[in-house]
Tab-separated table of C-alpha atoms in Angstrom:
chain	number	residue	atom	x	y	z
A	1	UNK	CA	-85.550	53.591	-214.026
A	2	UNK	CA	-84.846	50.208	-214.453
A	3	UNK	CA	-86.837	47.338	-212.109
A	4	UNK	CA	-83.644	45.709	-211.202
A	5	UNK	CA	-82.332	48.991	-209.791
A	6	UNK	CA	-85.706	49.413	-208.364
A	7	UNK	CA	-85.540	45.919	-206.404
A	8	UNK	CA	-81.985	47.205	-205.174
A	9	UNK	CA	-82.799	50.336	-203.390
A	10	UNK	CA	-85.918	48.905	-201.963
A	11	UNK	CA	-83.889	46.286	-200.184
A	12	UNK	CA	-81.234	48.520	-199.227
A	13	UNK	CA	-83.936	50.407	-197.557
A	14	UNK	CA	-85.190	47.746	-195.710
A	15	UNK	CA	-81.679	46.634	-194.375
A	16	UNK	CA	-80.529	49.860	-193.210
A	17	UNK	CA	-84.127	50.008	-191.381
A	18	UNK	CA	-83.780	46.788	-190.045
A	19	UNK	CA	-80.526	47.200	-188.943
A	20	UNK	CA	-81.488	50.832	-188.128
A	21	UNK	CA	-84.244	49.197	-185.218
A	22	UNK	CA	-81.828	46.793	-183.970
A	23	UNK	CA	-79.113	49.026	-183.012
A	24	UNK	CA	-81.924	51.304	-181.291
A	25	UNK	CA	-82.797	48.481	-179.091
A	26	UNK	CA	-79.730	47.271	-178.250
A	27	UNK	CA	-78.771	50.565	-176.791
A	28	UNK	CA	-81.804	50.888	-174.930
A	29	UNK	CA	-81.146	47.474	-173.288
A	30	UNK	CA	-77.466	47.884	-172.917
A	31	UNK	CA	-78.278	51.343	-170.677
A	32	UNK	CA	-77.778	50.175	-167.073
A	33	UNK	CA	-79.918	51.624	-164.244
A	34	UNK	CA	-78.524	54.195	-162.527
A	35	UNK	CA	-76.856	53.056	-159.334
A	36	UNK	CA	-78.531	53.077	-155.804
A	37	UNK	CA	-76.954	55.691	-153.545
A	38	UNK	CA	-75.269	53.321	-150.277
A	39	UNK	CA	-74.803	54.218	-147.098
A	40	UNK	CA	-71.319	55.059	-146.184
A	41	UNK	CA	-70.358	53.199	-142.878
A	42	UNK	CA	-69.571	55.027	-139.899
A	43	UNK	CA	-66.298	55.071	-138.513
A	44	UNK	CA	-65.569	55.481	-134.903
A	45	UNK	CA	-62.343	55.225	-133.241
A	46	UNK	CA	-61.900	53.869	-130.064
A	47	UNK	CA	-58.446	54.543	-128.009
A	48	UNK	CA	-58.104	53.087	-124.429
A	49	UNK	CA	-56.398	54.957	-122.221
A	50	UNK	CA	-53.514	52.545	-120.236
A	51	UNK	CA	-55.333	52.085	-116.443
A	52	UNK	CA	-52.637	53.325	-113.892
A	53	UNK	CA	-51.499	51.268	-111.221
A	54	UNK	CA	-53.489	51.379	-107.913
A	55	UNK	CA	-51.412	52.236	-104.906
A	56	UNK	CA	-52.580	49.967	-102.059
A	57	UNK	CA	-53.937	51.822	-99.206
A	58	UNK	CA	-51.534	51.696	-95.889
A	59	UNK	CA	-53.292	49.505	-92.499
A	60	UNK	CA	-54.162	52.033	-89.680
A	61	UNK	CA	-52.073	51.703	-86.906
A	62	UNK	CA	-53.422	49.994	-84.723
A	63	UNK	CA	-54.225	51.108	-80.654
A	64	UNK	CA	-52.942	49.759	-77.855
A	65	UNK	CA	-56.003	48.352	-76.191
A	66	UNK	CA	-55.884	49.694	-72.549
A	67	UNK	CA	-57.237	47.183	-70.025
A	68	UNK	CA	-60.010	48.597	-67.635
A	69	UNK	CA	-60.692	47.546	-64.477
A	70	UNK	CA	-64.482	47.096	-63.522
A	71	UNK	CA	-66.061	50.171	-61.420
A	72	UNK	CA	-68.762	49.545	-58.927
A	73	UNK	CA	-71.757	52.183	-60.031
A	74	UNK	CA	-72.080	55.317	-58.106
A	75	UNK	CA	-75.746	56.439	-57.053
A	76	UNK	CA	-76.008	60.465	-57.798
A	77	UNK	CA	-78.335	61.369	-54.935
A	78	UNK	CA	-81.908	62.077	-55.930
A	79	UNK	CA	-82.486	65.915	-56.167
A	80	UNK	CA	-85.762	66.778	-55.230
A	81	UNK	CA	-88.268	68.144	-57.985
A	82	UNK	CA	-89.418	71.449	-57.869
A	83	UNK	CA	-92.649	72.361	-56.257
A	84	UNK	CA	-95.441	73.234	-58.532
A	85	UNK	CA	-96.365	76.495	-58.945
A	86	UNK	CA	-99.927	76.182	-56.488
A	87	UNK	CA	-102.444	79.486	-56.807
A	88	UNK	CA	-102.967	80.959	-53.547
A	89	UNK	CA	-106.583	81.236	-53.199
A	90	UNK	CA	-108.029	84.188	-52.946
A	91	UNK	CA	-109.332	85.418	-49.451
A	92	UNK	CA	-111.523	88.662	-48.014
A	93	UNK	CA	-111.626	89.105	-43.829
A	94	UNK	CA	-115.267	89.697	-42.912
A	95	UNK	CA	-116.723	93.520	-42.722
A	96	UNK	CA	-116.838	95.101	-39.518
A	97	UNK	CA	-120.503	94.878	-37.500
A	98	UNK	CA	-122.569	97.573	-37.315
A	99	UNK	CA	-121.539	99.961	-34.314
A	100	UNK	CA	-123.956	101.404	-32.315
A	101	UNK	CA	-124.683	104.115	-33.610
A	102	UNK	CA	-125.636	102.453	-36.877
A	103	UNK	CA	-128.173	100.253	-34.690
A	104	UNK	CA	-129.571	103.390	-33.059
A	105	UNK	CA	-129.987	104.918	-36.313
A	106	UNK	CA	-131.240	101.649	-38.184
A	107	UNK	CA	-133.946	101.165	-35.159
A	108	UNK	CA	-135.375	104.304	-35.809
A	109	UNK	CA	-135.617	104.370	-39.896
A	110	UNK	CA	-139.013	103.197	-41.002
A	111	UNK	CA	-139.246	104.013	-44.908
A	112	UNK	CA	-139.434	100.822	-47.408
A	113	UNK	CA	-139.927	98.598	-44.802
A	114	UNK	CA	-137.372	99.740	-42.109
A	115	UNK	CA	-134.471	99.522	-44.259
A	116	UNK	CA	-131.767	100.396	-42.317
A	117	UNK	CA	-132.299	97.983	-40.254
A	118	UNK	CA	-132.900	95.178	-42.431
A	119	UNK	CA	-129.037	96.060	-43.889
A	120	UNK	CA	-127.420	96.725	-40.438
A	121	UNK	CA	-128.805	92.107	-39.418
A	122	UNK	CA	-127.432	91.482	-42.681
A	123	UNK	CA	-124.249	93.132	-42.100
A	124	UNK	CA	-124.219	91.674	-38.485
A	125	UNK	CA	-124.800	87.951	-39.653
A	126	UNK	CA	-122.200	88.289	-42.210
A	127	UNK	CA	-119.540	89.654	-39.996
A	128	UNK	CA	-120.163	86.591	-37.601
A	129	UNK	CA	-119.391	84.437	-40.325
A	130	UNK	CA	-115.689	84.695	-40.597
A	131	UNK	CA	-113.625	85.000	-43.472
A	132	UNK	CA	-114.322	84.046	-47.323
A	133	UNK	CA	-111.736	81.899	-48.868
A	134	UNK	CA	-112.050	80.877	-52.490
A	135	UNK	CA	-113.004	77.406	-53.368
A	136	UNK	CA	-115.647	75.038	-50.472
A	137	UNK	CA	-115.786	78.675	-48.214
A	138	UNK	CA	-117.350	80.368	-50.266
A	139	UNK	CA	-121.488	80.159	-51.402
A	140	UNK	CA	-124.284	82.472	-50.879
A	141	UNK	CA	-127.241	81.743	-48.978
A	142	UNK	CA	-131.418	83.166	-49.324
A	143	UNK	CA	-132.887	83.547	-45.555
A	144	UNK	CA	-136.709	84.451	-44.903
A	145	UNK	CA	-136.392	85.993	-41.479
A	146	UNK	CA	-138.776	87.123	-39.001
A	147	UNK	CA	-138.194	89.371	-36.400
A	148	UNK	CA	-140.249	90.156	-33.462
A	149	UNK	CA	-140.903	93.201	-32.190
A	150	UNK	CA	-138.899	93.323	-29.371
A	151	UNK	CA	-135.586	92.583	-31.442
A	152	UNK	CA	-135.435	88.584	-31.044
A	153	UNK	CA	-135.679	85.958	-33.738
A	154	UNK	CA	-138.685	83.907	-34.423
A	155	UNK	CA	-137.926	82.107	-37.583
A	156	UNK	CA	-135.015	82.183	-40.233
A	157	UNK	CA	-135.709	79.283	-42.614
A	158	UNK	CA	-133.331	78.985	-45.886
A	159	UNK	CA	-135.205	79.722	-49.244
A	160	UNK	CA	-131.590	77.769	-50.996
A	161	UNK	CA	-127.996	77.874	-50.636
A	162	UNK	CA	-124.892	77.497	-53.165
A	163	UNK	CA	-122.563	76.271	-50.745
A	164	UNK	CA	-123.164	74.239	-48.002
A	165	UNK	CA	-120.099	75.658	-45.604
A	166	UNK	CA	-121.966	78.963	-46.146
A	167	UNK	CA	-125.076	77.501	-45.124
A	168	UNK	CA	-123.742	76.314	-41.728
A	169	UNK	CA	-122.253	79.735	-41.181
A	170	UNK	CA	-124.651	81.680	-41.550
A	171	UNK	CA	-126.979	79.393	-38.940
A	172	UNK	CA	-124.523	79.427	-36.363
A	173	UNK	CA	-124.360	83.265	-36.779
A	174	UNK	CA	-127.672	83.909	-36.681
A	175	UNK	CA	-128.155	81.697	-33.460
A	176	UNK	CA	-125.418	83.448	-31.702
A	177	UNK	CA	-126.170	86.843	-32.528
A	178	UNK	CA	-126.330	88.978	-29.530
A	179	UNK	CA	-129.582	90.869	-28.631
A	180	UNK	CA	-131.196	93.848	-31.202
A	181	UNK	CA	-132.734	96.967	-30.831
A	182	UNK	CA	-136.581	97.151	-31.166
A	183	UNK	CA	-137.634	96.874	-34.618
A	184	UNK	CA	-138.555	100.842	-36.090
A	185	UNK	CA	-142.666	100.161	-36.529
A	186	UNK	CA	-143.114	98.389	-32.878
A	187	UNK	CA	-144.335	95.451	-35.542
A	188	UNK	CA	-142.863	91.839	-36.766
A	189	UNK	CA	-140.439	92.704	-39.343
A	190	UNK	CA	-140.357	90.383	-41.944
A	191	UNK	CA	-137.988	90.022	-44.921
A	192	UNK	CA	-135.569	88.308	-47.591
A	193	UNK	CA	-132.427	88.341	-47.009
A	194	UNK	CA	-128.959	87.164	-48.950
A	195	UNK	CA	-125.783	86.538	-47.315
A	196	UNK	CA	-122.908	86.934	-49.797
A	197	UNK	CA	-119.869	84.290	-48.537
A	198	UNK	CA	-117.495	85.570	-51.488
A	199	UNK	CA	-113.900	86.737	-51.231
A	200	UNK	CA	-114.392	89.178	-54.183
A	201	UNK	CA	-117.958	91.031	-53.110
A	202	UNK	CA	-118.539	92.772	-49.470
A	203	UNK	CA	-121.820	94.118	-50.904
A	204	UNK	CA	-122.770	97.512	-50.709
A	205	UNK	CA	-125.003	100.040	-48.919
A	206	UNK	CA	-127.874	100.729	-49.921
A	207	UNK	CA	-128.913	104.292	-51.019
A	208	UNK	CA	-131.340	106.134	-48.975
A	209	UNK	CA	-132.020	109.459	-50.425
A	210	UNK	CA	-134.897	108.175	-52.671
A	211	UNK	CA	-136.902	106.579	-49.819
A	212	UNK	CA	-139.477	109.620	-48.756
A	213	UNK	CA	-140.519	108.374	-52.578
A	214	UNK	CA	-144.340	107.591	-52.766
A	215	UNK	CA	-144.177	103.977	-53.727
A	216	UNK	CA	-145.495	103.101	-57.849
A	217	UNK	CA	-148.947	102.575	-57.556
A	218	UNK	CA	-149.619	98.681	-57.968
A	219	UNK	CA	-151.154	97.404	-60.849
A	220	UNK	CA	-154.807	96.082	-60.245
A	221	UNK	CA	-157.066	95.033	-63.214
A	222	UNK	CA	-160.321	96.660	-62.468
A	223	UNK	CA	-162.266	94.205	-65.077
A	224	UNK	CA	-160.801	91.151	-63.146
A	225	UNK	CA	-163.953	89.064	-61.499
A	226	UNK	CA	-163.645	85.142	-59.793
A	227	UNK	CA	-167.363	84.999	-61.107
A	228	UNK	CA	-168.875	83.858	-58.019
A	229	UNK	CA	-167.933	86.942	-55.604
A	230	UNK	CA	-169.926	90.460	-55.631
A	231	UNK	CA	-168.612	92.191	-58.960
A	232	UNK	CA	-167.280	95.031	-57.769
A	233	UNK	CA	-167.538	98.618	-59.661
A	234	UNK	CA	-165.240	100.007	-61.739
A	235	UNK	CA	-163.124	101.774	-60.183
A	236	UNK	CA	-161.603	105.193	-62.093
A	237	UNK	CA	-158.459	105.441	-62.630
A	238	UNK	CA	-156.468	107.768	-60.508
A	239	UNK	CA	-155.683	111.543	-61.871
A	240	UNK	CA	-153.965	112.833	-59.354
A	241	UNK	CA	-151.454	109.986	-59.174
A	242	UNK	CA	-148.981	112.340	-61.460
A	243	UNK	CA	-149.450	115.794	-59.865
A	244	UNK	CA	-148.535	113.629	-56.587
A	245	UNK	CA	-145.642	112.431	-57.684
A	246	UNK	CA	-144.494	115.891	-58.741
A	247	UNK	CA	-144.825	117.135	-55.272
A	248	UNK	CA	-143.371	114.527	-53.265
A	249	UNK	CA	-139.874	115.427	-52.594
A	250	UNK	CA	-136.773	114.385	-54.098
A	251	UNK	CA	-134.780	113.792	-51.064
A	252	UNK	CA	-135.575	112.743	-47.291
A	253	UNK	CA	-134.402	115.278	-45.369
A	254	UNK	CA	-133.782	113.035	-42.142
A	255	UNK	CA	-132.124	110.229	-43.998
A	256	UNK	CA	-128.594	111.620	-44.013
A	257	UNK	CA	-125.762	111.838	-46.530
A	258	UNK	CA	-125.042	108.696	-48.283
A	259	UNK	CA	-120.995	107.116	-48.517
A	260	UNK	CA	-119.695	107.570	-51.530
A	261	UNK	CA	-119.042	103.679	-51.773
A	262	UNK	CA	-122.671	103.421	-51.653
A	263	UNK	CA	-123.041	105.957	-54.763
A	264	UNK	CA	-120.805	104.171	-56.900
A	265	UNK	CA	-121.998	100.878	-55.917
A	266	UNK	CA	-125.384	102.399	-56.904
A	267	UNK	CA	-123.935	103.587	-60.501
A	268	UNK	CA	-122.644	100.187	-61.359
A	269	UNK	CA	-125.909	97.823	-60.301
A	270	UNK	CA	-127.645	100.401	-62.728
A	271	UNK	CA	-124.946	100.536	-65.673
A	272	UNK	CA	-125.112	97.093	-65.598
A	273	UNK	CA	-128.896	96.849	-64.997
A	274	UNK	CA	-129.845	99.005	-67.969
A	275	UNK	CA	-126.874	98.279	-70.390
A	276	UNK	CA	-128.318	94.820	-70.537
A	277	UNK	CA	-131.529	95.940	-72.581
A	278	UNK	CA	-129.319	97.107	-75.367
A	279	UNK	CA	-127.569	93.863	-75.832
């Protein structure tokens, strides 16, 4: 080939390149960026609905005012209250005093230290003493009273009192009693006594059936010495204390039947006596 045809193609080849790389970046320049997506606005429509017309609202009648004349105040008259409801308290009449019979008896009985007749003065002192009515007249009162043997009274000092009323009633009893049978051993009799002022206890007679009963033997330490006193000797113990007991009767044949108020008094002192120890 030639070198002038040479020189030719070479710089056609270098113009279509260069024009080849210019029209390449023109195109990338001249692409735009792809539009941002935008918010489309939002529509709200608003109608107004045409107020109505607001009837006015009609005066009350108004009322005849009607003219009072001034009243003088009326008193109602003043009803009494109702009483309160007050408790009755509660009374009990005095027991009947022994009759005579019961002395004669009671004079005659001398088991567990004349008995009989130690329950007939009690009985006799407390029907002297009137009624018991609950609240101040009431009380119970602890004598120590000594009887002579001849029936009269040498001493009756109080051992204490609940109630002072019962105190004074009892005294004044016992000062006007009227005169006693001999006492059953021909001795001084001298006991304990309580008189029971209460509207809700009378006491109760005691039972007799059980008193031809040897008494328990007392208890006595045979090793018991003051130091300066003889010593005494031992003393044995007693054997036939049991086998005695076994023969002694159950009963005393002249001690007569006993009430049946006095049997079921009897019952409840000892329900109540020996319930207790299982409490």
């Amino acid at each position: 080939m030639p070198p002038v045809s040479y020189r030719l193609l070479l710089a056609l080849a270098l113009s279509l390149g260069a024009h080849t790389s210019l029209l390449v970046l023109g195109k990338v320049q001249a692409v735009p960026p792809p539009p941002a997506a935008t918010e489309e606005p939002l529509r709200v429509d608003l109608t107004l609905v045409p107020a109505q017309p607001v009837k006015p609202a009609r005066p009350a009648p108004a009322t005849p005012r009607l003219e009072t004349k001034p009243t003088k105040p009326v008193h109602a008259p003043e009803m009494p209250s109702p009483p309160a409801d007050e408790k009755t308290p509660a009374e009990l009449a005095a027991p009947p005093a022994p009759t005579a019979e019961e002395w004669a008896l009671a004079s005659t009985y001398t088991p567990k230290n004349s008995k009989r007749y130690r329950y007939a003065w009690g009985q006799q002192v407390r029907s002297m003493m009137g009624t018991a009515i609950e609240g101040e007249r009431q009380g119970m009162v602890r004598l120590r009273i000594e009887i002579a043997p001849d029936g009269k009274l040498v001493k009756a000092d109080v051992l204490w009192s609940t109630s002072e009323i019962a105190e004074t009633l009892a005294l004044q009893a016992i000062r006007s009693m009227p005169s006693l049978p001999r006492t059953p051993t021909g001795k001084p009799l001298v006991f304990e006594k309580t008189i029971s002022l209460m509207p809700f206890e009378t006491g109760w007679p005691p039972i007799y059936k059980y008193d031809c009963l040897p008494d328990p033997p007392s208890f006595s330490n045979r090793f018991a010495w003051d130091g300066s006193s003889p010593q005494p000797a031992s003393r044995a113990p007693r054997e036939n204390t049991a086998a005695s007991r076994e023969a002694a009767p159950t009963e005393c044949p002249d001690a007569g039947p006993d009430s049946i108020e006095a049997e079921e008094k009897d019952m409840e002192r000892q329900f109540k006596e020996w319930g207790s120890l299982g409490e």
